[in-house]
CSV table of C-alpha atoms in Angstrom, one decimal:
chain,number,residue,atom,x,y,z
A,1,UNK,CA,-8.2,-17.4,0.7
A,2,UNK,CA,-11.6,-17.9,0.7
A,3,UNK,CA,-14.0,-19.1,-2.7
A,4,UNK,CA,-14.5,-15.4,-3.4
A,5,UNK,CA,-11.1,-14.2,-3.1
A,6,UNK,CA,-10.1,-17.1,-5.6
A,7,UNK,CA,-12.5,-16.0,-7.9
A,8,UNK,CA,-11.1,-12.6,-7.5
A,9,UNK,CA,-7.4,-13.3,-8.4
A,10,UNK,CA,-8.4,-15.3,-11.0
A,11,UNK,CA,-10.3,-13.0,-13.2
A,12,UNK,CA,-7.5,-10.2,-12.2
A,13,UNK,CA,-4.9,-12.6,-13.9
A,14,UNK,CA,-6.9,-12.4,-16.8
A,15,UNK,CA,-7.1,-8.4,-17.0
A,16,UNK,CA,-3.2,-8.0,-16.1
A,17,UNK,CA,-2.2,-10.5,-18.4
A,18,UNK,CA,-4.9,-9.7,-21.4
A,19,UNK,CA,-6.7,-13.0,-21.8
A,20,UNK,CA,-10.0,-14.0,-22.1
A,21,UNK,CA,-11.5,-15.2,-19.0
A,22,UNK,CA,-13.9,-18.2,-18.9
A,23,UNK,CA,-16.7,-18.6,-16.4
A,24,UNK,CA,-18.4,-21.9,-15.6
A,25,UNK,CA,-21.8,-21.1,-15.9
A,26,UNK,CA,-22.5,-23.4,-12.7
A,27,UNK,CA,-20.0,-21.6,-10.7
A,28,UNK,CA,-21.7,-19.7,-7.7
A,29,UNK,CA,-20.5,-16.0,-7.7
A,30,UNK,CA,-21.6,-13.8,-5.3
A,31,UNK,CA,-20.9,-10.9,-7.7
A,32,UNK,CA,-22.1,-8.1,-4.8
A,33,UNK,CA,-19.4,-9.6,-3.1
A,34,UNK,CA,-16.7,-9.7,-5.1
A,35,UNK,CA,-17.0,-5.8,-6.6
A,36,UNK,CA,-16.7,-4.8,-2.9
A,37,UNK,CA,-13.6,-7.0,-2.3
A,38,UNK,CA,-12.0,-5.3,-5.7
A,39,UNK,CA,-13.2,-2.3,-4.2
A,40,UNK,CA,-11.3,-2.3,-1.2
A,41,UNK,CA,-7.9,-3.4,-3.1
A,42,UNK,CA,-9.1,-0.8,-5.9
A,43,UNK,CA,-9.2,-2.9,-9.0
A,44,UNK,CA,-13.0,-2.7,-9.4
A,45,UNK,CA,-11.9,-1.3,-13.2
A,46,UNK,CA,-9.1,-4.3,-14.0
A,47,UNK,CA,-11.5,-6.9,-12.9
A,48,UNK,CA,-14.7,-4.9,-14.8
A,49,UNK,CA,-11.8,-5.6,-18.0
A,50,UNK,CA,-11.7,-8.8,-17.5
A,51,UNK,CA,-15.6,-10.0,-17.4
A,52,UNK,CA,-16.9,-7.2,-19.4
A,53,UNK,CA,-17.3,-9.1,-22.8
A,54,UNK,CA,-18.5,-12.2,-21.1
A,55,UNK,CA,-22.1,-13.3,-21.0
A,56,UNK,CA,-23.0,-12.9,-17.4
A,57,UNK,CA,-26.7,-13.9,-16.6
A,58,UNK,CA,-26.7,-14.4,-12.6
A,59,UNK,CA,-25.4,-10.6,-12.3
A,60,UNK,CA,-27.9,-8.1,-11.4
A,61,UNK,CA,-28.4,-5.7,-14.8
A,62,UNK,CA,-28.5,-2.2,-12.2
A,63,UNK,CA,-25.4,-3.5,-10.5
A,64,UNK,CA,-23.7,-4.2,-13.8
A,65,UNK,CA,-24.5,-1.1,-15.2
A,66,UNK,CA,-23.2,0.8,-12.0
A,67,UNK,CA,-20.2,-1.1,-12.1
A,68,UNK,CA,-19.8,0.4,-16.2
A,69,UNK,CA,-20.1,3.7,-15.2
A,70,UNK,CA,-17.7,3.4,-12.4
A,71,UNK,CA,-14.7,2.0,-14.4
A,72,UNK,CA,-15.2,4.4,-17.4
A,73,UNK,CA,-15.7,7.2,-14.7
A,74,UNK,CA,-12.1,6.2,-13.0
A,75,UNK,CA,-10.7,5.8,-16.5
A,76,UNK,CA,-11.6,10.0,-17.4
A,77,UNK,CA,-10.0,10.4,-13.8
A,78,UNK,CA,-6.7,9.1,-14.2
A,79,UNK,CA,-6.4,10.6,-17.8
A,80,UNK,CA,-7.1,13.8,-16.1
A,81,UNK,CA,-4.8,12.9,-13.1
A,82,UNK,CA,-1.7,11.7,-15.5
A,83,UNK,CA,-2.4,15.1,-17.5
A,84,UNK,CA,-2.1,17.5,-13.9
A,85,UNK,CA,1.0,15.6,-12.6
A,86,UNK,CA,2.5,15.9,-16.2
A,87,UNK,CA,1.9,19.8,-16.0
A,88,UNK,CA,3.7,20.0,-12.7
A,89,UNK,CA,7.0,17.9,-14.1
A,90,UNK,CA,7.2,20.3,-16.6
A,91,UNK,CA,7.6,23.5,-14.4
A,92,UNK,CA,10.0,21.0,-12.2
A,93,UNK,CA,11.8,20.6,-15.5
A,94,UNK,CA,12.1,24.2,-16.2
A,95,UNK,CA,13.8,25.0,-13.1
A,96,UNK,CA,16.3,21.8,-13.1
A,97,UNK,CA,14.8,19.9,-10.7
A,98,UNK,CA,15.4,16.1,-10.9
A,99,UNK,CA,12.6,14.3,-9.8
A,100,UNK,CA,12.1,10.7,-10.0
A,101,UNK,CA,8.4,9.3,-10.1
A,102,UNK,CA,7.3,6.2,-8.2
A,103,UNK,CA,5.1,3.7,-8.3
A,104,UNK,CA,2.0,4.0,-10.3
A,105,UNK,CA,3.4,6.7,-12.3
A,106,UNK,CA,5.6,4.1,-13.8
A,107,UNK,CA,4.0,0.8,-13.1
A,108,UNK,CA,0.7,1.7,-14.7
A,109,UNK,CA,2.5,1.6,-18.3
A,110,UNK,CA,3.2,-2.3,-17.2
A,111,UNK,CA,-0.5,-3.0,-17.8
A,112,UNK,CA,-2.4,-3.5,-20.5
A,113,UNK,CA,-4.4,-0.5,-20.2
A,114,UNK,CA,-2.5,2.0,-18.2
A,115,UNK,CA,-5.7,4.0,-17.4
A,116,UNK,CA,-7.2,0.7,-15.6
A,117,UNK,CA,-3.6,0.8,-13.0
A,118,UNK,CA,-5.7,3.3,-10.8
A,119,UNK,CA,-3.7,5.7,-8.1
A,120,UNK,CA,-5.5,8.8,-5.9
A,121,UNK,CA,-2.1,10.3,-5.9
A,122,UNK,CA,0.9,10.5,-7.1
A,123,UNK,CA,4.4,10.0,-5.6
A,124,UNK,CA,7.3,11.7,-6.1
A,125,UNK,CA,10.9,11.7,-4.9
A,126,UNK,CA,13.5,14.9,-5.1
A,127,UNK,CA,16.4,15.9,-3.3
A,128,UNK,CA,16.2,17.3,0.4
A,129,UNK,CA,18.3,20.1,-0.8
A,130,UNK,CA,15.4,20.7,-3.5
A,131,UNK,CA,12.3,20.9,-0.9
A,132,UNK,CA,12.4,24.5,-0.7
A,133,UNK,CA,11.7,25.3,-4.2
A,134,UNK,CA,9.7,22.2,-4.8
A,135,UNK,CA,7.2,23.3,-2.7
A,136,UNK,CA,7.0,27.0,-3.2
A,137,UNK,CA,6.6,26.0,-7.0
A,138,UNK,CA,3.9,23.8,-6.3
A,139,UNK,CA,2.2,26.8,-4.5
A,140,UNK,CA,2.5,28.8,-7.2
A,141,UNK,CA,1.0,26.3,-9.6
A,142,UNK,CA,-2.3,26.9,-7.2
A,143,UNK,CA,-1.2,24.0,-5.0
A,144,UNK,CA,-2.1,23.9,-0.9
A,145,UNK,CA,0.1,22.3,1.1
A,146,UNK,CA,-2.0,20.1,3.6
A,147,UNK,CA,-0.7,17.7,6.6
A,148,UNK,CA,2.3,16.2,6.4
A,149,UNK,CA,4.2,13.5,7.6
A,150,UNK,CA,7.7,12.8,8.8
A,151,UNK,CA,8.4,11.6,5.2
A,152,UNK,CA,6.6,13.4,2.8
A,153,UNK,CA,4.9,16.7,1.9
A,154,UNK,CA,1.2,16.7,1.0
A,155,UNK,CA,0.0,19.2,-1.5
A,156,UNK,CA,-3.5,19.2,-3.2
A,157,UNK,CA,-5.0,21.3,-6.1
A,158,UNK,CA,-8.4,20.4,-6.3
A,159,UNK,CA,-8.7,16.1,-7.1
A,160,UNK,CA,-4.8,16.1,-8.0
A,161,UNK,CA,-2.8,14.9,-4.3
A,162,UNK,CA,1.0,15.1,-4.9
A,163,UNK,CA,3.3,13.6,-2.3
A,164,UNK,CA,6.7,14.7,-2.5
A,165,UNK,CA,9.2,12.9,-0.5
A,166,UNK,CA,12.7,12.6,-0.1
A,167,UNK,CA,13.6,9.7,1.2
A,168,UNK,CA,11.8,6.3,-0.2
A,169,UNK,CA,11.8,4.4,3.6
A,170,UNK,CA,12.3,4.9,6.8
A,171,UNK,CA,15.8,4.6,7.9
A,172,UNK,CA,14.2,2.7,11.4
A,173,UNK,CA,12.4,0.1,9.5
A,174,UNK,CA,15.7,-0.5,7.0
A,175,UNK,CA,19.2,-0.7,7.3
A,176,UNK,CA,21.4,1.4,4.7
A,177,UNK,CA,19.0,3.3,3.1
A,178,UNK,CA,21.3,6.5,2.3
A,179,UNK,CA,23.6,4.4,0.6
A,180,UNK,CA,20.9,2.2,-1.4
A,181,UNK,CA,19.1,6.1,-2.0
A,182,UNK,CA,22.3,7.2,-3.3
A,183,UNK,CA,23.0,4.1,-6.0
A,184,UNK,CA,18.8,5.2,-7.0
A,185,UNK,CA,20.0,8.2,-8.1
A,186,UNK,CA,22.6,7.6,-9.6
A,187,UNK,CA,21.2,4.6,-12.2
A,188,UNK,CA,17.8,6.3,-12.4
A,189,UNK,CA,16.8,6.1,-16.2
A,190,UNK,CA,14.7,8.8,-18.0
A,191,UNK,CA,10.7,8.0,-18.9
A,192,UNK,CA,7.6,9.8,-19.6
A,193,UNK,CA,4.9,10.6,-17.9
A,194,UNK,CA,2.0,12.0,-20.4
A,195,UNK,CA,3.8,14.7,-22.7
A,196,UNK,CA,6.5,15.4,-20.1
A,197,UNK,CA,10.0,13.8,-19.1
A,198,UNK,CA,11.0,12.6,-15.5
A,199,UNK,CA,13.0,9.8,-14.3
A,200,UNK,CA,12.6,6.6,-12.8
A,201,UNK,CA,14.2,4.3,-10.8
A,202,UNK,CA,15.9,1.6,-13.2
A,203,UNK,CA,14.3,-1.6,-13.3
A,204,UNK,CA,16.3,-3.3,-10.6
A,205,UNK,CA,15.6,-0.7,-8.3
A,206,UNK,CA,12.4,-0.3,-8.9
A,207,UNK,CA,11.7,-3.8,-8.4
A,208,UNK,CA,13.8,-3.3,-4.5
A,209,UNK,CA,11.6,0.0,-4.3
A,210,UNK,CA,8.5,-1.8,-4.3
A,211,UNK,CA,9.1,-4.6,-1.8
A,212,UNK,CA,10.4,-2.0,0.2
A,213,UNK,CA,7.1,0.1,-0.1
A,214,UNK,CA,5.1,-3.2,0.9
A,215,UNK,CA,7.7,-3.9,3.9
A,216,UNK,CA,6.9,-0.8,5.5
A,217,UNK,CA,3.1,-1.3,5.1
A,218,UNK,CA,3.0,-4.9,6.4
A,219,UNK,CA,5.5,-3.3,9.4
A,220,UNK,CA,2.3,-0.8,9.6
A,221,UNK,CA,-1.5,-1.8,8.3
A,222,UNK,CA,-0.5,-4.0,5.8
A,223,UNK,CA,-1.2,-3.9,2.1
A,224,UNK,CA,-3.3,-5.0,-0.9
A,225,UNK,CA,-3.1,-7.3,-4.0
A,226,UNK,CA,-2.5,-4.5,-6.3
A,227,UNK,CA,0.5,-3.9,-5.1
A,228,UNK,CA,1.6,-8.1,-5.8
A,229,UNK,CA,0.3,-6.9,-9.2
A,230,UNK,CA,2.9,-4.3,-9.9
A,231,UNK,CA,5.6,-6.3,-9.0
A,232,UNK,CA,4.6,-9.4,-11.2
A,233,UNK,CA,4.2,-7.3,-14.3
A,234,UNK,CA,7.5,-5.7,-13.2
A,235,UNK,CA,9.2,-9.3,-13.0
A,236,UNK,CA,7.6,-10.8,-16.4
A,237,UNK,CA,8.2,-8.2,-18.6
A,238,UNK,CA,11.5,-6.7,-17.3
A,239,UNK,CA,12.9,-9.2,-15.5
A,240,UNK,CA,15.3,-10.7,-17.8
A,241,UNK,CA,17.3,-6.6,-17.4
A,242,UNK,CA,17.4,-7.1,-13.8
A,243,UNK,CA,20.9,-8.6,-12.2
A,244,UNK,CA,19.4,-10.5,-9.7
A,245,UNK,CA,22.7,-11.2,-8.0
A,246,UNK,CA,22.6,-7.3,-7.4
A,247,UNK,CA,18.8,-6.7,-6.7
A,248,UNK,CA,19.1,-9.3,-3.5
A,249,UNK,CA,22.7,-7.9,-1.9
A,250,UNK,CA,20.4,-4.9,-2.2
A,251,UNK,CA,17.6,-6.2,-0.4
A,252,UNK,CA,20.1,-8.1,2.1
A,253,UNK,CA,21.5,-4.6,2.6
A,254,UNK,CA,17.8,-3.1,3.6
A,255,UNK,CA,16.8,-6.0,6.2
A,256,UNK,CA,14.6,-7.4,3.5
A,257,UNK,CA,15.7,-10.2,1.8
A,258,UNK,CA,13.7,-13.2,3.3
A,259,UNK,CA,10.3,-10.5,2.9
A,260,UNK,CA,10.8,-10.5,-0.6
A,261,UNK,CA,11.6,-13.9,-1.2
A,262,UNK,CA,8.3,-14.3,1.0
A,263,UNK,CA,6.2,-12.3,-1.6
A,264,UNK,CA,7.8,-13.7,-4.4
A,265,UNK,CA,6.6,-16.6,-3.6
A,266,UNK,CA,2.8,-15.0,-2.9
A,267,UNK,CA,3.4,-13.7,-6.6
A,268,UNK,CA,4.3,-17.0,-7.5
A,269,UNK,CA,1.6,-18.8,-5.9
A,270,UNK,CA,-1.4,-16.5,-6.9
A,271,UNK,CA,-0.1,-16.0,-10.0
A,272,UNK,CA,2.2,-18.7,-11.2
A,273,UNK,CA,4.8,-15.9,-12.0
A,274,UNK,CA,8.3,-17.9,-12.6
A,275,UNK,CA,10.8,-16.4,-9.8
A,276,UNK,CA,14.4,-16.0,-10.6
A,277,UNK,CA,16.4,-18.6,-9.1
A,278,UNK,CA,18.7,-16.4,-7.0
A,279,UNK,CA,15.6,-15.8,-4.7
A,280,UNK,CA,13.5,-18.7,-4.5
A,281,UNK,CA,13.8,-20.8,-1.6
A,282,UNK,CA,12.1,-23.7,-1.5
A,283,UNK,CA,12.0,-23.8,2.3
A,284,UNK,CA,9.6,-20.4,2.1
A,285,UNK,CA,7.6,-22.1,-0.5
A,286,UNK,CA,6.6,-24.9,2.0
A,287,UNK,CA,5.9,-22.9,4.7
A,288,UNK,CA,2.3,-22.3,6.1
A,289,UNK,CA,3.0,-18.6,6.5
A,290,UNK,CA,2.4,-18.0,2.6
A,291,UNK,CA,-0.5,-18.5,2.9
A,292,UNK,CA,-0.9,-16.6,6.5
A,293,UNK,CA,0.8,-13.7,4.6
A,294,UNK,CA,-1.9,-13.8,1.7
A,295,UNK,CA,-4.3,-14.0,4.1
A,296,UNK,CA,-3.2,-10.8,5.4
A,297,UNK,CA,-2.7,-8.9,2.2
A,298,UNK,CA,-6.3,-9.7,1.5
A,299,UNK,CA,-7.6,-8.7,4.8
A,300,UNK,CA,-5.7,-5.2,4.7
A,301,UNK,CA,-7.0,-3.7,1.5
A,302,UNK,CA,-5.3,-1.3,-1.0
A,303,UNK,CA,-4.2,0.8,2.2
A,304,UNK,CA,-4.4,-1.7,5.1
A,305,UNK,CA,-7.5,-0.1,6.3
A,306,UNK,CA,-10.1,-2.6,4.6
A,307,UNK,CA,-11.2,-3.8,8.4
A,308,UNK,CA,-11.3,-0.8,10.7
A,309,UNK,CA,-11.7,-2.7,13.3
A,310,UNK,CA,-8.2,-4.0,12.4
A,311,UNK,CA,-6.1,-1.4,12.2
A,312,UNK,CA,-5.3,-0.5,15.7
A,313,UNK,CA,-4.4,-4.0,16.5
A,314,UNK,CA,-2.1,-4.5,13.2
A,315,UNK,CA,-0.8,-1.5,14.3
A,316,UNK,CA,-0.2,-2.7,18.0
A,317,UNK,CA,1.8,-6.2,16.4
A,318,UNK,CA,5.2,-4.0,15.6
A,319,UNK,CA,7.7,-2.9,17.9
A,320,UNK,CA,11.4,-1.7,17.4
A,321,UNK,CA,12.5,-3.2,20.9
A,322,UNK,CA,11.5,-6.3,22.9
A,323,UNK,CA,8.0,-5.3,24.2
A,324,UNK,CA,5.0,-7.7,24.0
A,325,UNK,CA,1.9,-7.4,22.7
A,326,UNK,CA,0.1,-7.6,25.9
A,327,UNK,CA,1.7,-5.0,27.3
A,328,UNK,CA,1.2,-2.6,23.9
A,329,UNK,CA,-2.0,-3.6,24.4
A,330,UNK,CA,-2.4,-2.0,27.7
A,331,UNK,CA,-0.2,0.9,27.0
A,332,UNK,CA,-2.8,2.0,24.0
A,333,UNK,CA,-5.9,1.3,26.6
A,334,UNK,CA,-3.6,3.2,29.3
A,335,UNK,CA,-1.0,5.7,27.7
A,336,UNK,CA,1.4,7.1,29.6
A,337,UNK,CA,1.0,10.8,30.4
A,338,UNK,CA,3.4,12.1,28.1
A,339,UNK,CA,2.0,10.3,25.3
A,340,UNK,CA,-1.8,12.0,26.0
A,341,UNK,CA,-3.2,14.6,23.7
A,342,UNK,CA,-3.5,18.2,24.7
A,343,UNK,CA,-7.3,18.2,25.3
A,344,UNK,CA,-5.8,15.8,28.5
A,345,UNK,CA,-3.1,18.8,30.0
A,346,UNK,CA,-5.5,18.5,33.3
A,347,UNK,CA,-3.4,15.2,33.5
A,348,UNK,CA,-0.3,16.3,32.5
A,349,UNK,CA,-0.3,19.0,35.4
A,350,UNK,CA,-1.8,17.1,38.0
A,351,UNK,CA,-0.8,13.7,38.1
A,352,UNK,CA,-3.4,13.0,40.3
A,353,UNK,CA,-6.2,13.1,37.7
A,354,UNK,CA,-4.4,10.4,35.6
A,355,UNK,CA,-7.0,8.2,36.0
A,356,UNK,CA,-9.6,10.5,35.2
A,357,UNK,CA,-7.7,11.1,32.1
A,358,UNK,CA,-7.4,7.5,31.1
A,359,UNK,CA,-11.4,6.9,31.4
A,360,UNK,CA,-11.8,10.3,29.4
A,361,UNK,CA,-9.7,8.5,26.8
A,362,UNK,CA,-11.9,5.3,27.0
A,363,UNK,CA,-15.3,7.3,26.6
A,364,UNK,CA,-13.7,9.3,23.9
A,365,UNK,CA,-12.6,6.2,22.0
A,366,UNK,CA,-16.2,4.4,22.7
A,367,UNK,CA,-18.2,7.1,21.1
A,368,UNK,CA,-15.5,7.8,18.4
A,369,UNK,CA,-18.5,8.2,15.5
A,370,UNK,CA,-15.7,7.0,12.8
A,371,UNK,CA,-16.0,3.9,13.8
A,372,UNK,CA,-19.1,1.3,13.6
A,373,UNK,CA,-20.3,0.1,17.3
A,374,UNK,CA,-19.5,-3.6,15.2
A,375,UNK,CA,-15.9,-2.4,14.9
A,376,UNK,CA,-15.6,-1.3,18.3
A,377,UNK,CA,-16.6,-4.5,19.8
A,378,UNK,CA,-14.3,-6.7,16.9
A,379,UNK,CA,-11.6,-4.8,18.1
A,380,UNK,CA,-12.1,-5.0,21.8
A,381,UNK,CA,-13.0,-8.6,21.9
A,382,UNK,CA,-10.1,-8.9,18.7
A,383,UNK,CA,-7.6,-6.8,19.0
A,384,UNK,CA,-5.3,-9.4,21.2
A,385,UNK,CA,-5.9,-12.1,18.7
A,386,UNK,CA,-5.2,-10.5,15.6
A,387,UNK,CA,-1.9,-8.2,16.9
A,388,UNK,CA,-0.7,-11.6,18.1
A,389,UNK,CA,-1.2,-13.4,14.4
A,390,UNK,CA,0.3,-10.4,12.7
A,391,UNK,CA,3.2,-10.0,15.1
A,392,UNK,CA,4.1,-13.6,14.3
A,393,UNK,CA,4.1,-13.1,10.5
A,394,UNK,CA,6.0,-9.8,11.0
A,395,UNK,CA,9.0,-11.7,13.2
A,396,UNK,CA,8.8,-14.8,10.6
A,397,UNK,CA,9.1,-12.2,8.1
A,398,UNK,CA,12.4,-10.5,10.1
A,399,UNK,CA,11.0,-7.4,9.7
């Protein structure tokens, strides 16, 4: 971590955990900075909590202000997005359709002001056999279903995005997940979500649920400090219901168990969050990858796409069989035909024009407008580098 980054963590300590936060009026913070880096792990509001009542003089007074406005605009958000999502459970609830709400649907009522725990969507997992009638409900409510993914459904109604899935992993990332989905069910516990009633995974679950959820990131893009947040305030206020004995069979189970005695230890380290001894290892605590895995968590953002340039080569570092990243590498400069997009069929029907193809996929890539010419060269000059580093955590990781 760098100074700013240590700043960062420090003052978000201090909003989780309510206390005032103290700063030495001869420390150097590049406040621009810092509002962009809890911008990128969207936490811009908890860290606004934490300063607020400070007296700040080396702040510029417009960027302050801005920064207000922000945090008390995302607060009327999430009232209004808690309030839509709370409407939609109870039509689910009419028609006797379990659904159990993840992540910041529950976590958020861990912090000390819910409304500062911000999410763009909200998550939710039924049963397969439910799908149907989950979505042509949420149709009726005036929802669109938009572009899915092999694991969820994706329906928006103006700002409100609901993602409905039915399955909480990837069964080719983890090992055993119908059996670990089927003990979810089963011990799931009743809460509320504004006015209406859902269920939630139980504590000990929840807790496996959300080292799984940053498993399969850090197998993808990679993921940001608000999720180490969830899981601290998870661990120090419900900690003592969990059976620890239980919740780390469980993650043995799922291929997971030295990851999430690896971020225990980054929750540990950053901050000072007592781990139950069943899965500390002191070994893990020594190790320079902590900090390598920190390192990445703060270079991936709330989504893993903080550094654009970035992503493709993250993305390049994981493979389910034995292939290297050289020759990944070369396979995304050089796809195989099969593996080209339609507006390439010229290739696909004349193998002679292959080559054609694979400069037409170059060119398209160079003048991709999403991307910054800056990203384009960090990536080219980069990508080796940085798909080598994370491929390296990823193994230490046994992911």
């Amino acid at each position: 971590m760098n100074k700013m980054q240590t700043q960062l963590v420090s003052f978000l300590d201090a909003a989780i955990h309510n206390k005032k936060v103290e700063i030495d009026k001869n420390e150097n913070i590049q406040w621009e900075d810092l509002i962009e880096e809890s911008k990128a792990h969207k936490i811009e509001a908890l860290i606004y909590s934490a300063i607020k009542n400070n007296p700040i003089k080396d702040i510029d007074k417009d960027l302050f202000e801005s920064w207000k406005k922000d945090t008390f605009r995302s607060g009327v958000t999430q009232v209004n997005h808690i309030n839509q999502v709370s409407n939609v459970l109870k039509i689910f609830n009419k028609n006797n359709i379990p659904v159990i709400v993840l992540k910041g649907l529950v976590v958020r009522d861990l912090f000390p002001n819910p409304t500062l725990r911000t999410m763009c969507d909200a998550d939710i997992l039924v049963k397969e056999k439910d799908l149907e009638n989950v979505k042509k409900l949420l149709i009726d409510m005036g929802y669109a279903e938009m572009p899915s993914s092999e694991k969820h459904l994706n329906f928006w109604r103006g700002y409100t995005h609901i993602e409905v899935h039915w399955t909480i992993s990837d069964e080719g990332y983890f090992d055993n997940m119908p059996e670990i989905e089927e003990s979810i069910w089963n011990d799931a516990v009743e809460v509320n979500v504004g006015n209406a009633c859902a269920l939630s995974m139980c504590d000990e679950d929840l807790a496996l649920h959300l080292c799984i959820h940053m498993a399969s990131h850090m197998i993808d893009r990679g993921f940001g400090i608000r999720q180490v947040v969830d899981l601290v305030l998870l661990v120090e206020q419900k900690g003592h219901l969990i059976d620890w004995n239980s919740f780390m069979e469980k993650a043995r189970k799922c291929g997971v168990d030295k990851f999430t005695m690896a971020i225990f230890m980054v929750c540990k380290k950053l901050f000072n969050m007592d781990i139950p001894k069943q899965v500390y290892d002191s070994k893990l605590e020594k190790s320079k990858y902590i900090d390598i895995l920190i390192d990445d968590i703060f270079s991936s953002g709330v989504h893993g796409k903080k550094d654009k340039a970035a992503v493709f080569a993250k993305e390049l570092a994981y493979t389910d069989d034995n292939t290297s990243v050289y020759k990944r590498y070369l396979q995304f400069l050089f796809p195989k035909v099969e593996n080209l997009d339609d507006k390439y069929n010229y290739a696909k029907r004349y193998k002679i024009f292959v080559p054609i193809a694979w400069i037409h996929h170059l060119f398209a890539g160079v003048f991709n407008k999403e991307y910054s010419l800056a990203d384009k060269i960090k990536f080219g000059f980069g990508a080796m580098s940085i798909s080598k580093k994370k491929n390296r955590l990823i193994s230490w990781l046994e992911l």
